[in-house]
mmCIF file of C-alpha atoms in Angstrom:
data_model
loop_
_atom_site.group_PDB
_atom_site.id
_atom_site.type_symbol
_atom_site.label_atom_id
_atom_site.label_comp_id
_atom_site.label_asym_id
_atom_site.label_seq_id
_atom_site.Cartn_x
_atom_site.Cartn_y
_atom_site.Cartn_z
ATOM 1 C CA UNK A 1 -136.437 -29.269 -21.308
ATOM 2 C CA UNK A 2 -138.001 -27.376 -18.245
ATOM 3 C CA UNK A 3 -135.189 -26.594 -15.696
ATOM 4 C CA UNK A 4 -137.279 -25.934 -12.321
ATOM 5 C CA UNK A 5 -136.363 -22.608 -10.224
ATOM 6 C CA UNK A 6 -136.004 -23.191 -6.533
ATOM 7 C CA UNK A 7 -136.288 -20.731 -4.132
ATOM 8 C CA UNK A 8 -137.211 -20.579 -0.172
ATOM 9 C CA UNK A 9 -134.854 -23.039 0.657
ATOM 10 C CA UNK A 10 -133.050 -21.558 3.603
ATOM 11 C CA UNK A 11 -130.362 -22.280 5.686
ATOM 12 C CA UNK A 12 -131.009 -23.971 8.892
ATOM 13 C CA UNK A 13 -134.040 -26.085 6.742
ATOM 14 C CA UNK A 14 -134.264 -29.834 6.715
ATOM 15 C CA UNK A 15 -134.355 -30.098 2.842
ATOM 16 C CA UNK A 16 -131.541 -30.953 0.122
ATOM 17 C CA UNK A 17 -131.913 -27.597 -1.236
ATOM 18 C CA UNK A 18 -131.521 -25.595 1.540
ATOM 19 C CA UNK A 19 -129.144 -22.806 1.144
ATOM 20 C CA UNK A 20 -130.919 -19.841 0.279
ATOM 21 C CA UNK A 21 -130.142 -16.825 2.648
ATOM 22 C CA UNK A 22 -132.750 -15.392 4.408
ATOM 23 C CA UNK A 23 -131.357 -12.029 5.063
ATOM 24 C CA UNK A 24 -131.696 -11.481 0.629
ATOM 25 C CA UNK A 25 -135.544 -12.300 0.930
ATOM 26 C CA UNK A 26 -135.770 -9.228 3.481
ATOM 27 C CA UNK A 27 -134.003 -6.979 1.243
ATOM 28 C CA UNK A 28 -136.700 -8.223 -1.803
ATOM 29 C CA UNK A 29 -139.396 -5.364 -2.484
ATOM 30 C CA UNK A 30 -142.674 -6.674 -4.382
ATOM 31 C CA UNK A 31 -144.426 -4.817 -5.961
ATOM 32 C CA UNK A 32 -147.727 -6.869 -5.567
ATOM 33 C CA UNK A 33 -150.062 -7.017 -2.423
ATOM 34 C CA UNK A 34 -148.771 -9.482 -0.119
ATOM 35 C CA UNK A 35 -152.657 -10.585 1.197
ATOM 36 C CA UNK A 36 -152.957 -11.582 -2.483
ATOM 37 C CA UNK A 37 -149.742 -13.438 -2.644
ATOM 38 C CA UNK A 38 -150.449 -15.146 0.191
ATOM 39 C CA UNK A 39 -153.971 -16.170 -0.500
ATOM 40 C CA UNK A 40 -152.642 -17.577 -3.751
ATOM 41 C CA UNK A 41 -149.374 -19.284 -2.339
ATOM 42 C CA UNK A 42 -151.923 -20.940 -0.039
ATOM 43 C CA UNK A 43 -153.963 -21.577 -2.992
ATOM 44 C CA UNK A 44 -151.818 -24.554 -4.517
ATOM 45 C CA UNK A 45 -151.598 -27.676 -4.295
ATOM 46 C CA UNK A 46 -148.357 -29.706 -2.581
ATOM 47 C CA UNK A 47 -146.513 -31.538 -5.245
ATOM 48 C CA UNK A 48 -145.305 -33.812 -2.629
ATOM 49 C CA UNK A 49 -145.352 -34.397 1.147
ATOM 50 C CA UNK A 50 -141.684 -34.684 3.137
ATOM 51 C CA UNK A 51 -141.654 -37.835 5.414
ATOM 52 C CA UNK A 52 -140.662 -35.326 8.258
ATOM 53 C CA UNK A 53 -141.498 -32.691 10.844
ATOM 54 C CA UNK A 54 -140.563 -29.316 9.585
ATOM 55 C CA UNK A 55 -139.806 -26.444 12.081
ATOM 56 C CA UNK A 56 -139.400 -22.726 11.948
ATOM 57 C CA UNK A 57 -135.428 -22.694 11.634
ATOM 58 C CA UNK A 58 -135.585 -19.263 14.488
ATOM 59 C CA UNK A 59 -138.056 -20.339 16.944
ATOM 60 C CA UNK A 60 -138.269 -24.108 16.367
ATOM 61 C CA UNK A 61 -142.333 -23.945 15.895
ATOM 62 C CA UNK A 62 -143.411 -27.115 14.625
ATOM 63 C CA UNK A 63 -145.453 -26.327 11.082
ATOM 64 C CA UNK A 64 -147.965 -27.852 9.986
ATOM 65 C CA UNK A 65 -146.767 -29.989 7.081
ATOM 66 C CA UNK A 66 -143.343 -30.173 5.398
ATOM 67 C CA UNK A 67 -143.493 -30.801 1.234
ATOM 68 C CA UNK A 68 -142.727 -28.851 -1.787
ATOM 69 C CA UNK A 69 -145.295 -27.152 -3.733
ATOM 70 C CA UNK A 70 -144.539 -26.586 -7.675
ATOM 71 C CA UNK A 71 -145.900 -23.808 -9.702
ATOM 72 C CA UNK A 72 -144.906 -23.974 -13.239
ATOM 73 C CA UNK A 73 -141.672 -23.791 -13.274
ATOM 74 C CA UNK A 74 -141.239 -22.268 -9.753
ATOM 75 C CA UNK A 75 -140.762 -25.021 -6.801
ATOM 76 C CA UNK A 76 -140.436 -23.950 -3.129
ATOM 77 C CA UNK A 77 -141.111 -25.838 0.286
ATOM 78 C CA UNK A 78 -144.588 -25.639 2.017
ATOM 79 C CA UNK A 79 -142.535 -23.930 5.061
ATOM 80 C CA UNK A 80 -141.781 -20.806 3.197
ATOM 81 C CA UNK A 81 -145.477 -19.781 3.542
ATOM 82 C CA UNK A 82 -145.073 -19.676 6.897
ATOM 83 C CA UNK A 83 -142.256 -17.093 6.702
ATOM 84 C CA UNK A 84 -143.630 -15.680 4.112
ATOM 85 C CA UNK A 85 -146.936 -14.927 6.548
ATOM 86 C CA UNK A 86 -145.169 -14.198 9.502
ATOM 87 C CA UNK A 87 -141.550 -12.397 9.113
ATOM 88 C CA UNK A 88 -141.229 -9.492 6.574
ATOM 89 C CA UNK A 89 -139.347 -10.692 3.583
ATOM 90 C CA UNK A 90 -140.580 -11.083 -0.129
ATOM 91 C CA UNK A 91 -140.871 -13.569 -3.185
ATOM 92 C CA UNK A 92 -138.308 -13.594 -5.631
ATOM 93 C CA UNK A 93 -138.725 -10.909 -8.330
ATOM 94 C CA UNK A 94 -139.089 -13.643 -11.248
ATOM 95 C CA UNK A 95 -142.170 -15.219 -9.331
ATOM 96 C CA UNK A 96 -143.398 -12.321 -8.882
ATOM 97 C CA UNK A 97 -143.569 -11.565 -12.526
ATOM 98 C CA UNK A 98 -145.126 -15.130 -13.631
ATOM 99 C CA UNK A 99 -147.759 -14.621 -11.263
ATOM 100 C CA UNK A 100 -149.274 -11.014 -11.339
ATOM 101 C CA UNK A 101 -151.330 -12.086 -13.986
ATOM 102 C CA UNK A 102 -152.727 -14.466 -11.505
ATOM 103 C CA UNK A 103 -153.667 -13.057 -8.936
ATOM 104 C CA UNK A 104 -154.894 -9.296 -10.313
#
């Protein structure tokens, strides 16, 4: 049985999952590029498509699409690439590790 690792759920988000703390992904230090991580983040397809509006949970932005995009066993919402792109935290260390073969 595959148990499915969340992460990117934060507080303040319109989703089930949602209590991650941001203030622990600003504290995360990859070790990978983050223009390659984020062109392969970007890369994937959504797994599925949330019948609602997502918004940044700081400015209230509307994004683009809300939906959870599943990589392997790694799940996380659509919306953390957008705070992935624009605020200065990181991707859990475990992700990191399943995909640096990826990406190199």
């Amino acid at each position: 049985m595959i148990y499915l690792k969340y992460f990117g759920f934060f507080k303040g988000m319109q989703y089930g999952k949602s209590n991650d703390d941001f203030e622990t992904y600003k504290k995360i230090e990859n070790k990978l590029n983050k223009p390659k991580i984020l062109k392969y983040i970007k890369s994937l397809p959504i797994a599925a498509v949330a019948p609602m509006t997502a918004n940044d949970i700081f400015t209230g932005q509307s994004l683009e699409q809300a939906g959870i995009i599943e990589d392997g066993e790694f799940t996380f919402p659509t919306d953390f690439i957008h705070y992935y792109e624009n605020y200065d935290i990181g991707i859990p260390l475990e992700y990191e590790e399943y995909i640096k073969e990826k990406i190199v």
